Amino acid sequence: MPARKSSHSKPNGGDKYSVLLPTYNERENLPLIVWLLVKYFDESGYKYEIIVIDDGSPDGTLAVAEQLQTIYGKDRILLRPREKKLGLGTAYIHGMKHATGNFIFIMDADLSHHPKFIPEFIKKQKEGDYDMVSGTRYRGNGGVYGWDLRRKLISRGANFLTQVLLRPGASDLTGSFRLYKKKVLESLVERCVSKGYVFQMEMVVRARQLNYTIGEVPITFVDRVYGESKLGGNEIVSFVKGLLTLFVTT
C-alpha cells in the first residue's frame, strides 16, 4: 500500500508526546496511571504532557486530578474538564486543542493499558516513520488478562467480523492504546462520525482510506483494577450497527 506522508516529525530532540486521558469515575485508577506515565516518560527522557479530560465524574475524579497536578506540576499535568459525559471522539478533539506535542498518545485511564509499552510505541514509530502505531492484543506476545469467557468471545467476534467486512490492514481494531502524529489524528477525528466503541474501529478504517501508515506493537491488556466495566448490551448493539454502517459506506 502506498504511503502518503501527512506530516513531518521534528528532529528527535524536539519531539513531544501529549497523552490524552479521558476519564469518567476513575478516582482510584488515576493516581496509579499518572504515576506510571511519569515514571516511564522520565526514564525514557522524552518530553511529555498528560492531559486529563474528565467528563463531570460524580466520584470526585477531577479533585484527584487537581491533587496530582499539585504534585507533578502544571507543566506535566493539564486539566481540561467538561461538565458532562459527551463521548470519546469529542474528548479527543477537546484534548487536542490544548496539546502542545507533535505526537499524541491515546489510552485508557483504568490501568488496562500499561505505560511500560510507551517506549516500544515510540521506537516502532521512529523505525518506519509511521503515521500511527496501534497496540495489538492479537499478534506476537500480545494478549488479554482478567476477562471472562463472555468478554473474550465478544472481543474476538467483533475483531473477526471487522476483519472480514472491512479488511482494515491492522490486527486489532477495537483497541484504544495508540500513538498518532498529531496532524494525522486531527485529520482522522474530523472524518469520524461514530461514537462509543465503534469510534476506535472507524479511526483505523479511515486511516486505511487515506493511506496513512500503521505500525503495531503487541501489548498485554489487563482488565480494570478498580471500578466497573463500561461495556454493556447497548454498547454491543451500537457496535454492530456501526460496523454495518462502515461496511456500507467505506
Coordinates of N, CA and C in Angstrom, one line a residue:
M1 N 0.8 -1.2 0.0 CA 0.0 0.0 0.0 C 0.9 1.2 0.0
P2 N 0.7 2.1 -1.0 CA 1.5 3.4 -1.0 C 1.2 4.2 0.2
A3 N 2.2 4.8 0.8 CA 2.0 5.6 2.0 C 2.0 7.1 1.6
R4 N 1.1 7.8 2.1 CA 1.0 9.2 2.0 C 1.5 9.8 3.3
K5 N 2.6 10.5 3.2 CA 3.1 11.1 4.5 C 2.4 12.4 4.7
S6 N 1.7 12.4 5.8 CA 0.8 13.5 6.1 C 1.5 14.6 6.9
S7 N 2.5 14.2 7.6 CA 3.2 15.2 8.5 C 4.6 14.9 8.6
H8 N 5.4 15.8 9.0 CA 6.8 15.6 9.1 C 7.2 15.8 10.6
S9 N 7.8 14.8 11.1 CA 8.2 14.8 12.5 C 9.4 15.9 12.7
K10 N 9.4 16.4 13.9 CA 10.5 17.3 14.2 C 11.7 16.4 14.5
P11 N 12.9 17.0 14.6 CA 14.0 16.2 15.0 C 13.8 15.5 16.3
N12 N 14.5 14.4 16.5 CA 14.2 13.6 17.7 C 14.2 14.4 19.0
G13 N 15.2 15.3 19.1 CA 15.3 16.1 20.3 C 14.1 17.1 20.5
G14 N 13.4 17.3 19.4 CA 12.2 18.3 19.5 C 10.9 17.6 19.7
D15 N 10.9 16.3 19.6 CA 9.6 15.6 19.7 C 9.0 15.7 21.1
K16 N 7.7 15.9 21.2 CA 7.0 16.0 22.4 C 5.7 15.1 22.3
Y17 N 5.4 14.4 23.4 CA 4.3 13.5 23.4 C 3.2 13.9 24.4
S18 N 2.0 14.2 23.8 CA 0.9 14.5 24.6 C 0.0 13.3 24.9
V19 N -0.2 13.0 26.1 CA -1.1 11.8 26.4 C -2.5 12.3 26.8
L20 N -3.5 11.9 26.0 CA -4.9 12.2 26.3 C -5.5 11.2 27.2
L21 N -6.0 11.6 28.3 CA -6.6 10.6 29.3 C -8.1 11.1 29.5
P22 N -9.0 10.6 28.7 CA -10.4 10.8 29.0 C -10.8 10.0 30.3
T23 N -11.5 10.6 31.2 CA -11.9 9.9 32.5 C -13.3 10.1 32.8
Y24 N -13.9 9.1 33.4 CA -15.2 9.1 34.0 C -15.2 8.1 35.1
N25 N -15.3 8.6 36.3 CA -15.3 7.8 37.5 C -14.0 6.9 37.6
E26 N -12.9 7.6 37.6 CA -11.6 6.9 37.7 C -10.7 7.4 38.8
R27 N -11.4 7.8 39.9 CA -10.6 8.4 41.0 C -9.6 7.4 41.7
E28 N -9.9 6.1 41.7 CA -8.9 5.2 42.2 C -7.8 4.9 41.3
N29 N -8.1 4.8 40.0 CA -7.1 4.4 39.0 C -6.2 5.6 38.5
L30 N -6.7 6.8 38.6 CA -6.0 7.9 38.0 C -4.6 8.2 38.7
P31 N -4.5 8.1 40.0 CA -3.2 8.3 40.6 C -2.1 7.3 40.2
L32 N -2.6 6.1 40.0 CA -1.7 5.0 39.6 C -1.2 5.2 38.1
I33 N -2.2 5.4 37.2 CA -1.8 5.6 35.8 C -0.9 6.8 35.6
V34 N -1.2 7.9 36.3 CA -0.3 9.1 36.2 C 1.1 8.8 36.7
W35 N 1.1 8.1 37.9 CA 2.5 7.8 38.4 C 3.3 7.0 37.4
L36 N 2.6 6.0 36.8 CA 3.3 5.1 35.9 C 3.7 5.9 34.6
L37 N 2.9 6.7 34.1 CA 3.2 7.6 33.0 C 4.4 8.4 33.2
V38 N 4.4 9.1 34.4 CA 5.6 9.9 34.7 C 6.8 9.1 34.9
K39 N 6.7 8.0 35.5 CA 7.9 7.1 35.7 C 8.5 6.7 34.3
Y40 N 7.7 6.2 33.4 CA 8.3 5.7 32.2 C 8.7 6.8 31.2
F41 N 8.0 7.9 31.2 CA 8.4 9.0 30.4 C 9.7 9.6 31.0
D42 N 9.8 9.8 32.3 CA 11.0 10.3 32.9 C 12.2 9.4 32.6
E43 N 12.0 8.1 32.7 CA 13.1 7.2 32.5 C 13.6 7.2 31.0
S44 N 12.6 7.4 30.1 CA 13.0 7.4 28.7 C 13.6 8.7 28.2
G45 N 13.3 9.8 28.9 CA 13.9 11.0 28.6 C 13.1 11.8 27.6
Y46 N 11.9 11.4 27.1 CA 11.2 12.1 26.2 C 10.4 13.2 26.8
K47 N 10.1 14.3 26.1 CA 9.3 15.4 26.5 C 7.8 14.9 26.5
Y48 N 7.1 15.3 27.5 CA 5.7 14.9 27.5 C 4.8 15.8 28.3
E49 N 3.5 15.6 28.2 CA 2.5 16.2 29.0 C 1.3 15.2 29.1
I50 N 0.6 15.3 30.2 CA -0.6 14.4 30.4 C -1.8 15.3 30.5
I51 N -2.7 15.1 29.6 CA -3.9 15.9 29.6 C -5.1 15.1 30.1
V52 N -5.7 15.5 31.2 CA -6.8 14.8 31.8 C -8.1 15.5 31.4
I53 N -9.0 14.7 30.7 CA -10.2 15.3 30.2 C -11.4 14.5 31.0
D54 N -11.8 15.1 32.1 CA -12.8 14.5 32.9 C -14.2 15.0 32.5
D55 N -15.1 14.1 32.3 CA -16.5 14.4 31.9 C -17.4 14.4 33.1
G56 N -17.2 15.3 34.0 CA -18.1 15.5 35.1 C -18.3 14.3 36.0
S57 N -17.2 13.6 36.3 CA -17.3 12.4 37.1 C -17.9 12.7 38.5
P58 N -19.0 11.9 38.9 CA -19.6 12.2 40.2 C -18.8 11.6 41.3
D59 N -17.7 10.8 41.1 CA -17.0 10.2 42.1 C -15.8 11.0 42.6
G60 N -15.6 12.2 42.1 CA -14.5 13.1 42.5 C -13.2 12.9 41.8
T61 N -13.3 12.4 40.6 CA -12.1 12.2 39.8 C -11.3 13.5 39.5
L62 N -12.1 14.6 39.3 CA -11.4 15.9 39.0 C -10.7 16.4 40.2
A63 N -11.2 16.2 41.4 CA -10.5 16.6 42.6 C -9.2 15.9 42.8
V64 N -9.2 14.6 42.4 CA -8.0 13.8 42.5 C -7.0 14.3 41.5
A65 N -7.5 14.6 40.3 CA -6.6 15.2 39.2 C -6.0 16.5 39.6
E66 N -6.7 17.3 40.3 CA -6.2 18.6 40.8 C -5.0 18.4 41.8
Q67 N -5.2 17.3 42.7 CA -4.1 17.0 43.6 C -2.9 16.5 42.9
L68 N -3.1 15.7 41.8 CA -2.0 15.2 41.0 C -1.2 16.4 40.3
Q69 N -2.0 17.3 39.9 CA -1.4 18.5 39.2 C -0.5 19.2 40.2
T70 N -0.9 19.3 41.5 CA -0.1 20.0 42.5 C 1.2 19.2 42.8
I71 N 1.1 17.9 42.7 CA 2.2 17.0 43.0 C 3.3 17.1 41.8
Y72 N 2.8 16.9 40.6 CA 3.7 16.8 39.5 C 3.9 18.1 38.7
G73 N 3.1 19.1 38.9 CA 3.3 20.4 38.2 C 2.4 20.6 37.1
K74 N 2.0 21.9 36.8 CA 1.1 22.2 35.8 C 1.7 22.0 34.4
D75 N 3.1 21.9 34.3 CA 3.7 21.7 33.0 C 3.6 20.3 32.6
R76 N 3.3 19.4 33.5 CA 3.2 18.0 33.1 C 1.8 17.4 33.2
I77 N 1.0 18.0 34.1 CA -0.4 17.6 34.2 C -1.3 18.7 33.8
L78 N -2.1 18.6 32.7 CA -3.0 19.6 32.3 C -4.4 19.1 32.5
L79 N -5.3 20.0 33.1 CA -6.7 19.6 33.4 C -7.6 20.3 32.4
R80 N -8.3 19.6 31.6 CA -9.3 20.2 30.7 C -10.6 19.5 30.8
P81 N -11.3 19.7 32.0 CA -12.6 19.1 32.3 C -13.7 19.6 31.5
R82 N -14.8 18.7 31.4 CA -16.0 19.1 30.7 C -17.2 18.9 31.7
E83 N -18.3 19.5 31.5 CA -19.4 19.5 32.5 C -20.1 18.1 32.6
K84 N -20.1 17.4 31.4 CA -20.8 16.1 31.4 C -20.2 15.2 30.4
K85 N -20.7 14.0 30.4 CA -20.2 12.9 29.5 C -20.7 13.2 28.1
L86 N -19.7 13.5 27.2 CA -20.0 13.9 25.9 C -19.4 13.0 24.8
G87 N -18.8 11.9 25.2 CA -18.3 11.0 24.1 C -16.8 11.0 23.9
L88 N -16.3 9.9 23.5 CA -14.8 9.7 23.4 C -14.3 10.6 22.2
G89 N -14.9 10.7 21.1 CA -14.4 11.4 20.0 C -14.3 12.9 20.3
T90 N -15.3 13.5 21.0 CA -15.3 14.9 21.3 C -14.2 15.1 22.4
A91 N -14.0 14.1 23.3 CA -13.0 14.2 24.3 C -11.6 14.4 23.6
Y92 N -11.3 13.6 22.6 CA -10.1 13.7 21.9 C -9.9 15.1 21.2
I93 N -11.0 15.5 20.6 CA -11.0 16.9 20.0 C -10.7 17.9 21.0
H94 N -11.3 17.9 22.1 CA -11.1 18.8 23.2 C -9.7 18.8 23.7
G95 N -9.2 17.6 23.9 CA -7.8 17.4 24.4 C -6.8 17.9 23.4
M96 N -7.0 17.7 22.1 CA -6.0 18.1 21.1 C -5.9 19.6 21.0
K97 N -7.0 20.3 21.3 CA -6.9 21.7 21.2 C -5.9 22.3 22.2
H98 N -5.6 21.6 23.2 CA -4.7 22.0 24.2 C -3.4 21.3 24.2
A99 N -3.2 20.4 23.3 CA -2.0 19.6 23.3 C -0.9 20.4 22.6
T100 N 0.3 20.4 23.2 CA 1.4 21.1 22.6 C 2.4 20.1 22.0
G101 N 2.2 18.8 22.1 CA 3.1 17.8 21.5 C 2.8 17.6 20.0
N102 N 3.8 17.1 19.3 CA 3.6 16.8 17.9 C 3.2 15.4 17.7
F103 N 3.2 14.6 18.8 CA 2.7 13.2 18.8 C 1.7 13.1 19.9
I104 N 0.7 12.3 19.7 CA -0.4 12.2 20.7 C -0.6 10.7 21.0
F105 N -0.6 10.3 22.3 CA -1.0 9.0 22.8 C -2.4 9.1 23.2
I106 N -3.2 8.1 22.9 CA -4.5 7.9 23.5 C -4.5 6.5 24.2
M107 N -5.0 6.5 25.4 CA -5.1 5.2 26.1 C -6.1 5.4 27.2
D108 N -6.5 4.2 27.8 CA -7.5 4.2 28.9 C -6.8 4.6 30.2
A109 N -7.6 5.2 31.0 CA -7.1 5.6 32.3 C -7.4 4.6 33.4
D110 N -7.9 3.4 33.1 CA -8.3 2.4 34.1 C -7.2 1.3 34.3
L111 N -6.0 1.6 33.9 CA -4.9 0.7 34.0 C -5.0 -0.6 33.1
S112 N -5.9 -0.6 32.2 CA -6.0 -1.6 31.2 C -4.7 -1.6 30.2
H113 N -4.3 -0.4 30.0 CA -3.1 -0.2 29.2 C -1.9 0.3 30.0
H114 N -0.9 -0.6 30.1 CA 0.3 -0.3 30.9 C 1.2 0.7 30.2
P115 N 1.6 1.8 30.9 CA 2.6 2.7 30.3 C 3.9 2.1 30.0
K116 N 4.2 0.9 30.5 CA 5.5 0.3 30.2 C 5.7 0.1 28.7
F117 N 4.6 0.0 27.9 CA 4.7 -0.2 26.5 C 5.0 1.1 25.7
I118 N 4.9 2.2 26.4 CA 5.1 3.5 25.6 C 6.4 3.6 24.9
P119 N 7.6 3.3 25.6 CA 8.8 3.3 24.8 C 8.9 2.5 23.6
E120 N 8.1 1.3 23.6 CA 8.1 0.5 22.4 C 7.3 1.1 21.3
F121 N 6.2 1.8 21.7 CA 5.4 2.5 20.7 C 6.3 3.6 20.0
I122 N 7.0 4.3 20.8 CA 7.9 5.4 20.2 C 9.0 4.8 19.3
K123 N 9.6 3.7 19.8 CA 10.6 3.1 19.0 C 10.0 2.6 17.7
K124 N 8.9 2.0 17.7 CA 8.2 1.5 16.5 C 7.9 2.6 15.5
Q125 N 7.4 3.7 16.0 CA 7.0 4.8 15.2 C 8.3 5.4 14.5
K126 N 9.4 5.5 15.2 CA 10.6 6.0 14.6 C 11.2 5.1 13.6
E127 N 11.0 3.8 13.8 CA 11.6 2.8 12.8 C 11.0 3.0 11.4
G128 N 9.8 3.2 11.3 CA 9.2 3.4 10.0 C 8.5 4.7 9.7
D129 N 8.7 5.7 10.6 CA 8.1 7.0 10.5 C 6.6 6.8 10.3
Y130 N 6.0 5.9 11.1 CA 4.6 5.6 10.9 C 3.7 6.7 11.3
D131 N 2.6 6.9 10.6 CA 1.6 7.9 10.9 C 0.9 7.6 12.2
M132 N 0.7 6.3 12.5 CA 0.1 5.8 13.7 C 0.6 4.5 14.1
V133 N 0.7 4.2 15.4 CA 1.1 2.9 15.9 C 0.0 2.5 16.8
S134 N -0.5 1.2 16.6 CA -1.6 0.7 17.4 C -1.1 -0.5 18.2
G135 N -1.6 -0.5 19.5 CA -1.3 -1.7 20.3 C -2.2 -2.8 19.9
T136 N -1.7 -4.0 19.8 CA -2.5 -5.2 19.4 C -2.4 -6.3 20.4
R137 N -3.6 -6.8 20.7 CA -3.7 -8.0 21.6 C -3.6 -9.3 20.8
Y138 N -3.6 -9.2 19.5 CA -3.8 -10.4 18.7 C -2.6 -10.8 17.8
R139 N -1.4 -10.2 18.1 CA -0.2 -10.6 17.4 C 0.9 -10.7 18.4
G140 N 2.0 -11.5 18.0 CA 3.1 -11.7 18.8 C 2.8 -12.2 20.2
N141 N 3.4 -11.5 21.2 CA 3.1 -11.9 22.6 C 2.0 -11.1 23.2
G142 N 1.2 -10.5 22.4 CA 0.0 -9.7 22.9 C -1.0 -10.6 23.5
G143 N -1.9 -10.1 24.4 CA -2.9 -10.9 25.0 C -3.8 -10.1 25.9
V144 N -4.7 -10.9 26.5 CA -5.7 -10.3 27.4 C -5.7 -11.1 28.7
Y145 N -5.8 -10.3 29.8 CA -5.8 -11.0 31.1 C -6.9 -10.4 32.0
G146 N -7.7 -11.2 32.7 CA -8.7 -10.8 33.6 C -10.1 -10.8 33.0
W147 N -10.2 -11.1 31.7 CA -11.6 -11.2 31.1 C -12.2 -12.5 31.3
D148 N -13.5 -12.6 31.5 CA -14.2 -13.8 31.5 C -14.5 -14.3 30.0
L149 N -15.0 -15.5 29.9 CA -15.2 -16.0 28.5 C -16.1 -15.1 27.7
R150 N -17.1 -14.6 28.3 CA -18.0 -13.7 27.5 C -17.3 -12.5 26.9
R151 N -16.5 -11.8 27.7 CA -15.8 -10.7 27.2 C -14.8 -11.1 26.1
K152 N -14.1 -12.2 26.3 CA -13.2 -12.7 25.2 C -13.9 -13.0 23.9
L153 N -15.0 -13.7 24.0 CA -15.8 -14.0 22.8 C -16.3 -12.8 22.1
I154 N -16.8 -11.8 22.9 CA -17.3 -10.5 22.3 C -16.1 -9.8 21.5
S155 N -15.0 -9.7 22.2 CA -13.8 -9.0 21.6 C -13.3 -9.8 20.3
R156 N -13.1 -11.1 20.5 CA -12.7 -11.9 19.3 C -13.7 -11.8 18.2
G157 N -15.0 -12.0 18.5 CA -16.0 -11.9 17.5 C -16.1 -10.6 16.8
A158 N -16.0 -9.5 17.6 CA -16.0 -8.2 17.0 C -14.9 -8.0 16.0
N159 N -13.7 -8.4 16.5 CA -12.5 -8.2 15.7 C -12.5 -9.0 14.4
F160 N -13.0 -10.3 14.5 CA -13.2 -11.2 13.3 C -14.1 -10.6 12.3
L161 N -15.3 -10.2 12.8 CA -16.3 -9.6 11.9 C -15.7 -8.3 11.2
T162 N -15.0 -7.5 11.9 CA -14.4 -6.3 11.3 C -13.4 -6.7 10.3
Q163 N -12.5 -7.7 10.6 CA -11.5 -8.1 9.6 C -12.2 -8.6 8.3
V164 N -13.2 -9.3 8.4 CA -13.9 -9.9 7.3 C -14.6 -8.8 6.4
L165 N -15.3 -8.0 7.1 CA -16.1 -7.0 6.4 C -15.3 -5.8 5.9
L166 N -14.4 -5.3 6.7 CA -13.7 -4.1 6.3 C -12.3 -4.2 5.8
R167 N -11.6 -5.3 6.1 CA -10.2 -5.5 5.7 C -9.4 -4.3 6.0
P168 N -9.2 -4.0 7.2 CA -8.6 -2.7 7.6 C -7.1 -2.6 7.5
G169 N -6.4 -3.8 7.5 CA -4.9 -3.7 7.4 C -4.3 -3.6 8.8
A170 N -5.0 -3.9 9.8 CA -4.5 -3.9 11.2 C -5.1 -5.0 12.0
S171 N -4.4 -5.6 12.9 CA -4.9 -6.8 13.6 C -5.9 -6.6 14.7
D172 N -5.8 -5.4 15.3 CA -6.7 -5.1 16.5 C -7.4 -3.8 16.3
L173 N -8.7 -4.0 15.9 CA -9.5 -2.8 15.6 C -10.2 -2.1 16.7
T174 N -10.5 -2.9 17.8 CA -11.3 -2.3 18.9 C -10.4 -1.8 20.0
G175 N -9.1 -1.9 19.9 CA -8.2 -1.5 21.0 C -8.2 0.1 21.0
S176 N -7.7 0.6 22.1 CA -7.7 2.1 22.2 C -6.4 2.6 22.8
F177 N -5.3 1.8 22.6 CA -4.0 2.2 23.0 C -3.2 2.5 21.8
R178 N -3.0 3.8 21.4 CA -2.4 4.2 20.1 C -1.6 5.4 20.3
L179 N -0.7 5.5 19.3 CA 0.2 6.7 19.2 C 0.0 7.3 17.8
Y180 N -0.3 8.6 17.7 CA -0.6 9.2 16.4 C 0.4 10.4 16.2
K181 N 0.7 10.7 15.0 CA 1.2 12.0 14.7 C 0.0 13.0 14.9
K182 N 0.2 14.1 15.5 CA -0.9 15.0 15.9 C -1.7 15.4 14.6
K183 N -1.1 15.7 13.5 CA -1.8 16.1 12.4 C -2.7 15.0 11.8
V184 N -2.2 13.8 11.9 CA -2.9 12.6 11.5 C -4.1 12.4 12.3
L185 N -4.0 12.5 13.6 CA -5.1 12.3 14.5 C -6.2 13.4 14.2
E186 N -5.8 14.6 14.1 CA -6.7 15.7 13.8 C -7.5 15.4 12.5
S187 N -6.8 14.9 11.5 CA -7.4 14.6 10.2 C -8.4 13.5 10.3
L188 N -8.1 12.4 11.1 CA -9.0 11.3 11.3 C -10.2 11.6 12.1
V189 N -10.0 12.4 13.2 CA -11.1 12.7 14.0 C -12.1 13.6 13.3
E190 N -11.7 14.5 12.4 CA -12.6 15.3 11.6 C -13.5 14.5 10.7
R191 N -13.0 13.3 10.3 CA -13.8 12.4 9.4 C -14.6 11.4 10.1
C192 N -14.3 11.1 11.3 CA -15.1 10.0 12.0 C -16.4 10.5 12.5
V193 N -17.4 9.7 12.3 CA -18.8 10.0 12.7 C -19.3 9.1 13.8
S194 N -18.6 8.0 14.1 CA -19.0 7.0 15.0 C -18.8 7.5 16.5
K195 N -19.6 6.8 17.4 CA -19.4 7.1 18.8 C -19.2 5.8 19.5
G196 N -18.8 5.9 20.8 CA -18.6 4.7 21.6 C -17.4 3.8 21.1
Y197 N -17.6 2.5 21.2 CA -16.6 1.5 20.9 C -16.3 1.5 19.4
V198 N -17.3 1.9 18.5 CA -17.1 1.9 17.1 C -16.1 2.9 16.7
F199 N -16.0 4.0 17.5 CA -15.1 5.1 17.1 C -13.7 4.6 16.8
Q200 N -13.1 3.8 17.7 CA -11.7 3.3 17.6 C -11.6 2.6 16.3
M201 N -12.6 1.8 15.9 CA -12.5 1.0 14.7 C -12.6 1.8 13.5
E202 N -13.4 2.8 13.5 CA -13.5 3.7 12.4 C -12.2 4.5 12.1
M203 N -11.5 4.8 13.2 CA -10.3 5.5 13.1 C -9.3 4.8 12.2
V204 N -9.2 3.4 12.4 CA -8.3 2.6 11.6 C -8.8 2.5 10.2
V205 N -10.1 2.4 10.0 CA -10.7 2.2 8.7 C -10.4 3.5 7.9
R206 N -10.6 4.7 8.5 CA -10.3 5.9 7.8 C -8.8 6.1 7.5
A207 N -8.0 5.6 8.4 CA -6.6 5.7 8.2 C -6.2 4.9 6.9
R208 N -6.8 3.8 6.8 CA -6.5 2.9 5.6 C -7.0 3.7 4.3
Q209 N -8.2 4.3 4.4 CA -8.7 5.0 3.2 C -7.8 6.1 2.8
L210 N -7.1 6.8 3.8 CA -6.3 7.9 3.5 C -4.8 7.5 3.3
N211 N -4.6 6.2 3.2 CA -3.2 5.7 3.0 C -2.2 6.1 4.1
Y212 N -2.7 6.3 5.3 CA -1.8 6.5 6.4 C -1.1 5.2 6.8
T213 N 0.1 5.3 7.2 CA 0.9 4.0 7.5 C 0.6 3.7 9.0
I214 N 0.5 2.4 9.2 CA 0.1 1.9 10.5 C 1.2 0.8 11.0
G215 N 1.8 1.1 12.1 CA 2.7 0.1 12.8 C 1.9 -0.5 14.0
E216 N 2.4 -1.7 14.4 CA 1.7 -2.4 15.5 C 2.7 -2.8 16.6
V217 N 2.3 -2.7 17.8 CA 3.1 -3.2 19.0 C 2.3 -4.2 19.8
P218 N 2.7 -5.4 20.0 CA 2.0 -6.3 20.9 C 1.9 -5.8 22.3
I219 N 0.7 -5.8 22.9 CA 0.5 -5.3 24.2 C -0.3 -6.4 25.0
T220 N -0.1 -6.3 26.3 CA -0.9 -7.1 27.2 C -2.0 -6.2 27.8
F221 N -3.3 -6.6 27.5 CA -4.4 -5.8 28.1 C -4.9 -6.5 29.3
V222 N -5.0 -5.7 30.4 CA -5.4 -6.2 31.7 C -6.7 -5.6 32.1
D223 N -7.7 -6.4 32.5 CA -9.0 -5.8 32.9 C -8.8 -4.8 34.0
R224 N -9.7 -3.8 34.1 CA -9.6 -2.7 35.0 C -9.4 -3.2 36.5
V225 N -8.6 -2.5 37.2 CA -8.3 -2.9 38.6 C -9.4 -2.4 39.5
Y226 N -9.9 -1.1 39.4 CA -10.9 -0.6 40.2 C -12.1 -0.1 39.3
G227 N -13.3 -0.2 39.8 CA -14.4 0.3 39.1 C -15.1 -0.8 38.2
E228 N -16.1 -0.4 37.5 CA -16.9 -1.3 36.7 C -16.6 -1.1 35.2
S229 N -16.7 -2.2 34.4 CA -16.5 -2.1 33.0 C -17.7 -1.3 32.4
K230 N -17.4 -0.5 31.4 CA -18.5 0.3 30.8 C -19.1 -0.4 29.6
L231 N -18.7 -1.6 29.3 CA -19.2 -2.4 28.2 C -20.5 -3.1 28.6
G232 N -21.6 -2.7 28.0 CA -22.9 -3.3 28.3 C -23.6 -3.7 27.0
G233 N -24.9 -4.1 27.1 CA -25.7 -4.5 26.0 C -25.9 -3.4 24.9
N234 N -26.1 -2.2 25.4 CA -26.3 -1.1 24.5 C -25.1 -0.9 23.6
E235 N -23.9 -1.0 24.3 CA -22.6 -0.8 23.5 C -22.5 -1.8 22.4
I236 N -22.8 -3.1 22.8 CA -22.7 -4.2 21.8 C -23.6 -3.9 20.6
V237 N -24.9 -3.5 20.9 CA -25.8 -3.3 19.8 C -25.3 -2.1 18.9
S238 N -24.8 -1.1 19.6 CA -24.3 0.1 18.8 C -23.1 -0.3 18.0
F239 N -22.2 -1.2 18.5 CA -21.1 -1.7 17.8 C -21.5 -2.4 16.5
V240 N -22.5 -3.3 16.6 CA -22.9 -4.0 15.4 C -23.5 -3.0 14.4
K241 N -24.3 -2.1 14.8 CA -24.9 -1.1 13.9 C -23.8 -0.3 13.2
G242 N -22.8 0.1 14.0 CA -21.7 0.9 13.5 C -20.9 0.2 12.5
L243 N -20.6 -1.1 12.8 CA -19.9 -2.0 11.9 C -20.6 -2.1 10.5
L244 N -21.9 -2.3 10.5 CA -22.6 -2.4 9.3 C -22.7 -1.1 8.5
T245 N -22.7 0.0 9.3 CA -22.7 1.3 8.6 C -21.4 1.5 7.9
L246 N -20.3 1.2 8.6 CA -19.0 1.3 7.9 C -18.8 0.4 6.7
F247 N -19.4 -0.8 6.8 CA -19.3 -1.7 5.7 C -20.0 -1.2 4.5
V248 N -21.1 -0.5 4.7 CA -21.9 0.1 3.6 C -21.3 1.3 3.0
T249 N -20.6 2.1 3.9 CA -20.2 3.5 3.5 C -18.7 3.6 3.2
T250 N -17.9 2.5 3.5 CA -16.5 2.7 3.2 C -16.0 1.7 2.2

